């Protein structure tokens, strides 16, 4: 199968559209590409959402799923010439759970199920694709929750962990930190006996190997971050309540997302809703800064008022009586710490085998002082069969200077294509969608693989798509935006 490349963006409900000159694009290079769609038990949260990783020296690497029992890591130059390909054979019950790169190596983490669980990693030299022997990172019982893996922002460190439970309740996490060559740096245990009842947690790792453990606790009303260092037993904790009782209504965290920066500053965003009714209440953003003595800043909340719902309905041409199925998807930051929080409506028609849908994209802008300055709503209407999950629909976004570029695959005015929009981060103004001229097939066969969409620079895009209904093959495309 092959794919073609698509960009899409929608309509801003809060702001006027820009009258800036529209982008033009040209597909300057294509190459044959083999890919087998992923099968996952969690279509909302892909374990490897990015399968194309740009390289600082030029070109990129991809994680290609070439058959049911085989993956390959491949390096291409900027002209789509393949420089090397290294096969990673997988046995039955194995799946890729992580893919990242450092300045010198690519890392692939494989999960094995069955009678027991294991996480195994491969490290590949970026210069020639040479693969180091597989290294087992951890073991877990088949009865345990699925282990986790996370990479540092620069890919030079990774942390793997398993959950220690009592009944269904998490009591602790046992974790190990490794460098890019899979040398173990530290074993740690994070204890949660003080958390009591219902909470959620995950682990992040910094470029220096520090671990930041995030918790949504206190009956899903409080955000907490614990920082663990490899050279000290001290644990630094920051915590803030984002839920509570407001106007007699109990409000708690419905959805949360975290973004760790190279300087160990961690941003957290939470959508809060009313516990009894499920009505969306507000968006809250917190910055946890672990440099120096440490600092925490809580941004003013953005409330989901009736007026906000009216804006969403106007952007989508609908008459919804409440916000539903909107989930946090991205925290996008500029170099000077201006922030865009992105959330997307995604849902399935019925059971596990029903089509998936993604609709409007909700964008919220914050200045460098964490003051909310604008919001915008991009309207879109995308659907994909259950076999594809959300790998072909939704959007991809990247920050370049004061601008966010947003790409989606859509059919607009009877033309199936990738569409590009530009968002001005300072003003929230969104440009009209511009087709990239790929003429992507629009049928029930795989047409576009969002996971492979990546920017080599502000004007060069890489993507995988199928150019027409007559073609059964996917193509790897290079697109230049003028």
Short mmCIF file of C-alpha atoms in Angstrom, two decimals:
data_model
loop_
_atom_site.label_atom_id
_atom_site.label_comp_id
_atom_site.label_asym_id
_atom_site.label_seq_id
_atom_site.Cartn_x
_atom_site.Cartn_y
_atom_site.Cartn_z
CA UNK A 1 0.00 0.00 0.00
CA UNK A 2 1.08 3.58 -0.52
CA UNK A 3 0.01 6.98 0.61
CA UNK A 4 -0.05 10.55 -0.63
CA UNK A 5 0.37 13.71 1.41
CA UNK A 6 -2.49 15.90 2.67
CA UNK A 7 -2.87 19.13 4.59
CA UNK A 8 -6.01 20.49 6.17
CA UNK A 9 -7.13 23.19 8.46
CA UNK A 10 -10.48 24.59 9.26
CA UNK A 11 -12.29 27.79 10.05
CA UNK A 12 -11.71 30.13 12.95
CA UNK A 13 -14.82 31.01 14.89
CA UNK A 14 -13.20 33.53 17.18
CA UNK A 15 -11.11 35.50 14.74
CA UNK A 16 -11.20 36.93 11.25
CA UNK A 17 -9.33 34.97 8.63
CA UNK A 18 -6.07 36.45 7.44
CA UNK A 19 -5.72 38.06 4.07
CA UNK A 20 -2.06 37.10 3.82
CA UNK A 21 -0.88 35.68 0.48
CA UNK A 22 -1.85 32.03 0.10
CA UNK A 23 0.81 29.35 0.01
CA UNK A 24 1.53 27.39 -3.14
CA UNK A 25 3.11 23.96 -3.04
CA UNK A 26 4.77 21.48 -5.33
CA UNK A 27 5.45 17.79 -4.90
CA UNK A 28 9.05 17.67 -6.01
CA UNK A 29 9.90 14.06 -5.33
CA UNK A 30 8.15 10.72 -4.68
CA UNK A 31 9.34 7.20 -3.92
CA UNK A 32 7.59 3.86 -3.48
CA UNK A 33 6.76 3.04 0.12
CA UNK A 34 5.49 -0.13 1.84
CA UNK A 35 3.40 0.06 5.00
CA UNK A 36 1.03 -2.20 6.90
CA UNK A 37 -1.57 -0.36 9.05
CA UNK A 38 -1.07 -0.74 12.79
CA UNK A 39 -3.44 -2.75 14.96
CA UNK A 40 -3.87 -1.20 18.40
CA UNK A 41 -6.06 -1.70 21.44
CA UNK A 42 -6.20 2.06 22.07
CA UNK A 43 -7.07 3.99 18.94
CA UNK A 44 -7.31 7.29 20.81
CA UNK A 45 -3.69 7.18 22.01
CA UNK A 46 -1.15 5.81 19.55
CA UNK A 47 1.99 4.50 21.18
CA UNK A 48 4.15 5.68 18.26
CA UNK A 49 2.39 8.73 16.78
CA UNK A 50 5.46 9.97 14.86
CA UNK A 51 7.11 7.53 12.46
CA UNK A 52 9.18 10.09 10.51
CA UNK A 53 11.93 11.87 12.45
CA UNK A 54 13.93 14.69 10.78
CA UNK A 55 17.72 14.73 11.23
CA UNK A 56 19.67 17.92 12.03
CA UNK A 57 22.21 17.21 9.30
CA UNK A 58 19.44 16.83 6.71
CA UNK A 59 17.19 14.01 5.66
CA UNK A 60 15.16 11.85 8.02
CA UNK A 61 14.56 8.35 9.37
CA UNK A 62 11.31 6.40 9.26
CA UNK A 63 9.89 3.44 11.15
CA UNK A 64 8.26 1.34 8.43
CA UNK A 65 5.87 -1.51 9.27
CA UNK A 66 6.63 -3.66 6.25
CA UNK A 67 4.82 -6.90 7.19
CA UNK A 68 3.01 -8.59 10.07
CA UNK A 69 6.32 -9.83 11.48
CA UNK A 70 8.75 -7.16 10.37
CA UNK A 71 9.56 -3.51 10.90
CA UNK A 72 12.44 -1.57 9.38
CA UNK A 73 14.22 1.63 10.34
CA UNK A 74 15.28 3.45 7.18
CA UNK A 75 17.33 6.58 6.57
CA UNK A 76 16.63 8.87 3.61
CA UNK A 77 18.39 11.98 2.42
CA UNK A 78 16.47 15.17 1.63
CA UNK A 79 15.91 13.95 -1.95
CA UNK A 80 14.23 10.70 -0.80
CA UNK A 81 17.23 8.55 -1.64
CA UNK A 82 17.36 5.67 0.81
CA UNK A 83 20.77 5.48 2.47
CA UNK A 84 20.25 2.39 4.59
CA UNK A 85 17.53 0.06 5.86
CA UNK A 86 17.79 -2.12 8.96
CA UNK A 87 15.21 -4.85 9.53
CA UNK A 88 13.70 -5.46 12.98
CA UNK A 89 11.99 -8.86 12.98
CA UNK A 90 9.09 -9.19 15.41
CA UNK A 91 7.58 -12.41 16.67
CA UNK A 92 3.91 -13.03 17.37
CA UNK A 93 2.79 -11.01 20.38
CA UNK A 94 5.39 -8.27 19.87
CA UNK A 95 4.63 -4.63 19.04
CA UNK A 96 6.65 -1.42 18.80
CA UNK A 97 5.98 0.83 21.81
CA UNK A 98 8.60 3.55 21.25
CA UNK A 99 10.62 5.22 18.49
CA UNK A 100 13.03 8.13 18.95
CA UNK A 101 16.44 9.40 17.93
CA UNK A 102 19.36 11.13 19.57
CA UNK A 103 22.15 12.95 17.75
CA UNK A 104 23.88 9.65 16.98
CA UNK A 105 21.41 6.77 17.39
CA UNK A 106 17.85 5.69 16.64
CA UNK A 107 16.02 3.84 19.40
CA UNK A 108 13.17 1.34 19.02
CA UNK A 109 11.43 -0.20 22.04
CA UNK A 110 9.45 -3.41 21.54
CA UNK A 111 6.78 -4.78 23.88
CA UNK A 112 6.30 -8.52 24.14
CA UNK A 113 3.16 -10.01 25.67
CA UNK A 114 2.05 -13.57 26.35
CA UNK A 115 2.90 -15.53 29.49
CA UNK A 116 4.94 -12.55 30.68
CA UNK A 117 5.66 -9.00 29.51
CA UNK A 118 9.01 -7.61 28.40
CA UNK A 119 10.33 -4.36 27.00
CA UNK A 120 13.31 -4.82 24.67
CA UNK A 121 15.23 -2.07 22.90
CA UNK A 122 17.31 -1.75 19.76
CA UNK A 123 19.87 1.01 19.23
CA UNK A 124 20.91 1.78 15.64
CA UNK A 125 23.81 3.94 14.50
CA UNK A 126 22.40 6.80 12.44
CA UNK A 127 25.45 6.94 10.19
CA UNK A 128 25.16 3.41 8.81
CA UNK A 129 22.14 1.68 10.38
CA UNK A 130 24.28 -0.79 12.31
CA UNK A 131 22.14 -2.39 15.00
CA UNK A 132 23.43 -3.16 18.46
CA UNK A 133 22.26 -6.46 20.01
CA UNK A 134 18.75 -6.28 21.45
CA UNK A 135 18.72 -5.38 25.13
CA UNK A 136 16.01 -6.38 27.58
CA UNK A 137 14.98 -3.34 29.61
CA UNK A 138 12.42 -4.80 32.02
CA UNK A 139 10.19 -7.76 32.88
CA UNK A 140 6.61 -7.67 34.13
CA UNK A 141 3.96 -10.23 34.89
CA UNK A 142 1.26 -10.89 32.30
CA UNK A 143 -1.24 -9.85 35.00
CA UNK A 144 0.38 -6.44 35.42
CA UNK A 145 -0.63 -3.29 33.57
CA UNK A 146 1.22 -2.71 30.32
CA UNK A 147 4.67 -1.21 31.05
CA UNK A 148 5.50 2.31 29.84
CA UNK A 149 8.36 4.01 28.00
CA UNK A 150 9.25 7.69 27.49
CA UNK A 151 12.12 9.52 25.79
CA UNK A 152 13.83 12.78 26.69
CA UNK A 153 13.23 15.78 24.37
CA UNK A 154 16.58 15.23 22.63
CA UNK A 155 16.26 11.43 22.54
CA UNK A 156 19.47 10.93 24.53
CA UNK A 157 17.71 9.28 27.50
CA UNK A 158 14.80 6.92 27.98
CA UNK A 159 12.90 5.68 30.98
CA UNK A 160 10.93 2.44 31.19
CA UNK A 161 8.63 1.47 34.02
CA UNK A 162 6.19 -1.07 35.37
CA UNK A 163 3.28 -0.53 37.72
CA UNK A 164 3.17 -2.16 41.15
CA UNK A 165 -0.47 -2.60 42.09
CA UNK A 166 -2.65 -3.87 44.89
CA UNK A 167 -5.86 -5.09 43.34
CA UNK A 168 -6.66 -2.50 40.67
CA UNK A 169 -4.91 0.33 42.53
CA UNK A 170 -1.42 1.59 41.64
CA UNK A 171 0.80 1.65 44.73
CA UNK A 172 4.20 2.36 43.15
CA UNK A 173 6.17 2.47 39.90
CA UNK A 174 9.48 0.69 39.38
CA UNK A 175 11.54 2.50 36.74
CA UNK A 176 14.94 2.34 35.03
CA UNK A 177 16.71 5.16 33.17
CA UNK A 178 19.02 4.46 30.19
CA UNK A 179 21.13 6.54 27.84
CA UNK A 180 20.98 6.44 24.05
CA UNK A 181 23.35 3.48 23.87
CA UNK A 182 21.14 1.57 26.34
CA UNK A 183 23.53 1.83 29.27
CA UNK A 184 21.56 1.82 32.51
CA UNK A 185 21.96 5.02 34.52
CA UNK A 186 19.58 4.52 37.45
CA UNK A 187 16.88 2.31 38.99
CA UNK A 188 14.15 4.15 40.89
CA UNK A 189 10.92 3.40 42.71
CA UNK A 190 8.19 6.05 42.93
CA UNK A 191 5.88 5.44 45.86
CA UNK A 192 2.18 6.38 45.69
CA UNK A 193 0.84 5.00 48.95
CA UNK A 194 0.01 8.58 49.96
CA UNK A 195 -2.30 9.03 46.96
CA UNK A 196 -5.18 7.00 48.30
CA UNK A 197 -7.95 6.39 45.77
CA UNK A 198 -8.41 7.16 42.12
CA UNK A 199 -5.54 8.93 40.30
CA UNK A 200 -3.54 8.72 37.09
CA UNK A 201 0.22 8.96 36.63
CA UNK A 202 2.96 8.82 34.04
CA UNK A 203 6.73 9.36 33.84
CA UNK A 204 8.78 11.86 31.81
CA UNK A 205 12.57 11.99 31.49
CA UNK A 206 14.72 15.07 30.90
CA UNK A 207 17.82 15.44 28.77
CA UNK A 208 19.89 15.26 31.98
CA UNK A 209 18.23 11.99 33.03
CA UNK A 210 16.00 13.55 35.70
CA UNK A 211 12.56 11.99 35.93
CA UNK A 212 9.41 14.07 36.29
CA UNK A 213 6.48 12.00 37.51
CA UNK A 214 3.10 13.61 36.85
CA UNK A 215 0.01 12.86 38.91
CA UNK A 216 -3.64 13.79 38.54
CA UNK A 217 -4.92 13.00 42.02
CA UNK A 218 -7.07 14.11 44.96
CA UNK A 219 -10.08 12.52 43.25
CA UNK A 220 -8.87 13.97 39.90
CA UNK A 221 -8.79 17.57 41.16
CA UNK A 222 -5.06 18.22 41.67
CA UNK A 223 -2.02 18.30 39.35
CA UNK A 224 1.25 17.25 40.97
CA UNK A 225 4.77 16.90 39.56
CA UNK A 226 7.58 15.12 41.41
CA UNK A 227 11.16 15.60 40.22
CA UNK A 228 13.69 12.81 40.85
CA UNK A 229 17.40 13.30 40.10
CA UNK A 230 19.95 10.56 39.47
CA UNK A 231 22.61 12.23 41.64
CA UNK A 232 20.48 12.94 44.71
CA UNK A 233 17.89 11.16 46.88
CA UNK A 234 15.94 14.40 47.28
CA UNK A 235 12.52 14.63 45.64
CA UNK A 236 11.13 18.03 44.68
CA UNK A 237 7.32 18.30 44.57
CA UNK A 238 5.04 20.95 43.07
CA UNK A 239 1.26 20.70 43.25
CA UNK A 240 -1.80 22.81 42.44
CA UNK A 241 -5.55 22.23 42.63
CA UNK A 242 -7.35 22.74 39.33
CA UNK A 243 -10.66 21.23 40.39
CA UNK A 244 -12.91 21.70 43.37
CA UNK A 245 -16.41 22.90 44.15
CA UNK A 246 -17.53 25.97 42.21
CA UNK A 247 -21.06 27.35 42.54
CA UNK A 248 -22.07 24.19 44.35
CA UNK A 249 -20.84 21.96 41.50
CA UNK A 250 -17.93 19.54 41.82
CA UNK A 251 -15.40 20.07 39.02
CA UNK A 252 -12.58 17.64 38.25
CA UNK A 253 -10.04 16.86 35.54
CA UNK A 254 -11.56 15.19 32.48
CA UNK A 255 -8.44 15.16 30.29
CA UNK A 256 -4.82 16.25 30.72
CA UNK A 257 -1.67 16.61 28.66
CA UNK A 258 1.95 17.38 29.56
CA UNK A 259 4.93 18.71 27.61
CA UNK A 260 8.49 18.57 28.94
CA UNK A 261 10.98 21.03 27.44
CA UNK A 262 14.78 20.57 27.14
CA UNK A 263 15.36 22.88 30.14
CA UNK A 264 13.18 20.69 32.40
CA UNK A 265 10.28 23.12 32.35
CA UNK A 266 7.08 21.11 32.19
CA UNK A 267 3.76 22.50 30.93
CA UNK A 268 0.47 20.92 31.92
CA UNK A 269 -2.98 21.51 30.45
CA UNK A 270 -6.24 20.13 31.83
CA UNK A 271 -9.81 20.20 30.60
CA UNK A 272 -12.08 20.21 33.64
CA UNK A 273 -15.73 19.21 33.64
CA UNK A 274 -18.62 18.98 36.08
CA UNK A 275 -18.63 15.58 37.74
CA UNK A 276 -22.39 15.11 37.82
CA UNK A 277 -23.35 16.39 34.36
CA UNK A 278 -20.13 15.96 32.40
CA UNK A 279 -20.47 19.53 31.12
CA UNK A 280 -17.16 21.09 30.09
CA UNK A 281 -16.19 23.76 32.62
CA UNK A 282 -12.79 25.24 31.74
CA UNK A 283 -9.27 24.83 30.39
CA UNK A 284 -6.45 25.27 32.89
CA UNK A 285 -2.72 25.57 32.22
CA UNK A 286 0.17 25.29 34.69
CA UNK A 287 3.92 25.74 34.19
CA UNK A 288 6.24 23.74 36.48
CA UNK A 289 9.78 25.14 36.30
CA UNK A 290 12.38 22.94 38.02
CA UNK A 291 15.39 25.13 37.27
CA UNK A 292 17.11 26.98 40.14
CA UNK A 293 14.87 26.95 43.24
CA UNK A 294 11.85 25.90 41.24
CA UNK A 295 8.75 27.87 40.35
CA UNK A 296 5.14 27.12 39.47
CA UNK A 297 2.78 29.43 37.58
CA UNK A 298 -0.96 28.91 37.19
CA UNK A 299 -2.51 30.61 34.15
CA UNK A 300 -5.98 32.21 34.35
CA UNK A 301 -8.60 29.66 33.36
CA UNK A 302 -10.45 29.75 30.05
CA UNK A 303 -14.12 28.97 30.65
CA UNK A 304 -16.31 27.01 28.26
CA UNK A 305 -19.27 29.39 28.32
CA UNK A 306 -22.47 29.28 26.24
CA UNK A 307 -20.83 31.91 24.03
CA UNK A 308 -17.91 29.57 23.41
CA UNK A 309 -20.30 26.77 22.42
CA UNK A 310 -22.01 29.17 20.01
CA UNK A 311 -18.64 29.92 18.39
CA UNK A 312 -17.94 26.19 17.99
CA UNK A 313 -21.34 25.64 16.40
CA UNK A 314 -20.74 28.52 14.00
CA UNK A 315 -17.35 27.13 12.97
CA UNK A 316 -18.74 23.66 12.32
CA UNK A 317 -22.21 24.54 11.06
CA UNK A 318 -23.78 22.42 13.78
CA UNK A 319 -26.34 22.96 16.53
CA UNK A 320 -24.74 21.00 19.40
CA UNK A 321 -26.22 21.69 22.83
CA UNK A 322 -22.95 20.97 24.65
CA UNK A 323 -19.26 20.35 24.03
CA UNK A 324 -18.51 16.64 23.85
CA UNK A 325 -15.67 14.31 22.86
CA UNK A 326 -13.06 17.12 22.82
CA UNK A 327 -9.62 15.88 23.92
CA UNK A 328 -6.28 17.64 24.41
CA UNK A 329 -3.86 16.79 21.60
CA UNK A 330 -0.89 19.21 21.60
CA UNK A 331 1.03 21.78 23.63
CA UNK A 332 2.93 23.87 21.07
CA UNK A 333 5.60 26.34 22.27
CA UNK A 334 7.69 29.00 20.57
CA UNK A 335 11.29 29.74 21.55
CA UNK A 336 10.10 32.68 23.68
CA UNK A 337 7.55 30.45 25.50
CA UNK A 338 4.36 31.57 23.81
CA UNK A 339 2.00 28.62 24.05
CA UNK A 340 -0.76 27.16 21.89
CA UNK A 341 -2.92 24.47 23.47
CA UNK A 342 -4.71 22.31 20.91
CA UNK A 343 -7.72 20.07 21.48
CA UNK A 344 -9.67 18.02 18.95
CA UNK A 345 -13.10 16.45 18.80
CA UNK A 346 -12.73 12.72 18.12
CA UNK A 347 -15.23 9.91 18.52
CA UNK A 348 -16.45 6.60 17.13
CA UNK A 349 -19.92 5.96 15.79
CA UNK A 350 -20.59 2.93 17.95
CA UNK A 351 -18.56 -0.10 19.04
CA UNK A 352 -14.93 -1.05 18.56
CA UNK A 353 -15.36 -1.81 14.85
CA UNK A 354 -17.11 1.44 13.94
CA UNK A 355 -15.59 4.29 11.89
CA UNK A 356 -13.64 7.00 13.66
CA UNK A 357 -14.36 10.72 13.28
CA UNK A 358 -12.34 13.85 13.99
CA UNK A 359 -14.00 17.22 13.79
CA UNK A 360 -13.25 20.72 15.00
CA UNK A 361 -9.83 21.74 16.28
CA UNK A 362 -9.89 24.08 19.32
CA UNK A 363 -6.84 26.34 19.70
CA UNK A 364 -5.97 28.51 22.72
CA UNK A 365 -3.14 31.06 22.71
CA UNK A 366 -1.11 32.21 25.75
CA UNK A 367 1.61 34.85 25.77
CA UNK A 368 5.01 34.39 27.40
CA UNK A 369 3.52 35.48 30.74
CA UNK A 370 0.90 32.69 30.50
CA UNK A 371 -1.96 35.09 29.96
CA UNK A 372 -4.69 33.74 27.66
CA UNK A 373 -4.78 36.09 24.66
CA UNK A 374 -7.04 34.44 22.04
CA UNK A 375 -8.87 31.30 21.02
CA UNK A 376 -9.80 29.99 17.60
CA UNK A 377 -11.77 27.06 16.22
CA UNK A 378 -10.87 25.28 12.98
CA UNK A 379 -13.83 23.44 11.52
CA UNK A 380 -13.29 20.13 9.73
CA UNK A 381 -15.11 16.86 9.11
CA UNK A 382 -12.98 13.74 8.77
CA UNK A 383 -13.82 10.03 8.93
CA UNK A 384 -11.81 6.82 8.66
CA UNK A 385 -12.67 3.10 8.85
CA UNK A 386 -12.03 1.25 12.09
CA UNK A 387 -9.09 -0.61 10.54
CA UNK A 388 -7.16 2.69 10.27
CA UNK A 389 -8.08 4.07 13.68
CA UNK A 390 -7.03 7.71 13.69
CA UNK A 391 -3.80 7.25 11.73
CA UNK A 392 -5.20 8.90 8.58
CA UNK A 393 -7.42 11.60 10.10
CA UNK A 394 -6.91 14.44 12.53
CA UNK A 395 -4.01 16.80 11.97
CA UNK A 396 -0.27 17.36 12.30
CA UNK A 397 1.20 20.66 13.50
CA UNK A 398 4.62 22.26 13.86
CA UNK A 399 5.95 25.59 15.17
CA UNK A 400 8.20 27.83 13.09
CA UNK A 401 9.04 31.20 14.62
CA UNK A 402 5.76 33.03 15.35
CA UNK A 403 3.66 30.60 13.32
CA UNK A 404 2.03 27.19 13.64
CA UNK A 405 1.58 25.20 10.45
CA UNK A 406 -1.34 22.76 10.51
CA UNK A 407 -1.79 19.91 8.02
CA UNK A 408 -4.80 17.65 7.55
CA UNK A 409 -6.27 15.40 4.90
CA UNK A 410 -9.71 16.57 3.79
CA UNK A 411 -12.09 16.62 0.89
CA UNK A 412 -13.00 20.27 0.26
CA UNK A 413 -15.06 21.40 -2.74
CA UNK A 414 -14.92 17.80 -4.01
CA UNK A 415 -11.12 17.80 -3.98
CA UNK A 416 -9.33 15.27 -1.77
CA UNK A 417 -5.98 16.71 -0.85
CA UNK A 418 -3.65 17.70 1.94
CA UNK A 419 -4.48 21.18 3.13
CA UNK A 420 -2.23 23.64 4.92
CA UNK A 421 -3.25 26.44 7.28
CA UNK A 422 -1.03 28.93 9.04
CA UNK A 423 -1.80 30.17 12.53
CA UNK A 424 -0.30 33.44 13.79
CA UNK A 425 0.62 32.61 17.40
CA UNK A 426 0.51 36.22 18.59
CA UNK A 427 -2.94 37.04 17.19
CA UNK A 428 -4.65 33.70 16.68
CA UNK A 429 -5.48 34.59 13.07
CA UNK A 430 -5.78 31.51 10.84
CA UNK A 431 -5.24 31.49 7.08
CA UNK A 432 -7.63 29.88 4.62
CA UNK A 433 -6.84 26.22 3.82
CA UNK A 434 -4.53 25.74 0.85
CA UNK A 435 -4.36 22.45 -1.05
CA UNK A 436 -0.89 21.05 -1.59
CA UNK A 437 -1.74 19.48 -4.94
CA UNK A 438 -1.32 15.81 -4.10
CA UNK A 439 -4.78 14.66 -5.26
CA UNK A 440 -5.02 12.03 -2.56
CA UNK A 441 -7.31 9.10 -3.20
CA UNK A 442 -10.66 9.24 -1.38
CA UNK A 443 -12.05 5.72 -0.95
CA UNK A 444 -12.16 2.93 1.61
CA UNK A 445 -8.53 1.91 1.07
CA UNK A 446 -5.65 3.54 2.97
CA UNK A 447 -4.96 6.91 1.36
CA UNK A 448 -2.89 8.90 3.85
CA UNK A 449 -0.77 7.94 6.87
CA UNK A 450 -0.65 10.92 9.22
CA UNK A 451 2.06 9.25 11.34
CA UNK A 452 4.66 9.89 8.61
CA UNK A 453 3.93 13.60 8.18
CA UNK A 454 6.93 15.69 9.23
CA UNK A 455 8.61 18.99 8.43
CA UNK A 456 12.27 19.06 7.40
CA UNK A 457 12.07 22.85 7.66
CA UNK A 458 9.44 25.59 7.47
CA UNK A 459 8.94 25.04 3.73
CA UNK A 460 9.62 21.31 3.26
CA UNK A 461 7.19 18.54 4.18
CA UNK A 462 7.49 14.77 4.09
CA UNK A 463 4.40 12.57 3.92
CA UNK A 464 3.04 9.19 2.85
CA UNK A 465 -0.07 8.94 0.66
CA UNK A 466 -1.81 7.17 -2.21
CA UNK A 467 -2.25 9.48 -5.18
CA UNK A 468 -5.33 8.00 -6.87
CA UNK A 469 -8.04 5.35 -6.64
CA UNK A 470 -6.40 3.51 -9.50
CA UNK A 471 -3.19 3.15 -7.53
CA UNK A 472 -2.88 0.42 -4.90
CA UNK A 473 0.50 1.65 -3.72
CA UNK A 474 1.57 4.22 -1.19
CA UNK A 475 4.15 6.87 -2.03
CA UNK A 476 6.68 8.71 0.11
CA UNK A 477 6.44 12.37 -0.91
CA UNK A 478 8.55 15.48 -0.52
CA UNK A 479 6.54 18.72 -0.80
CA UNK A 480 7.95 22.22 -0.99
CA UNK A 481 5.69 25.10 0.08
CA UNK A 482 6.46 28.38 -1.64
#
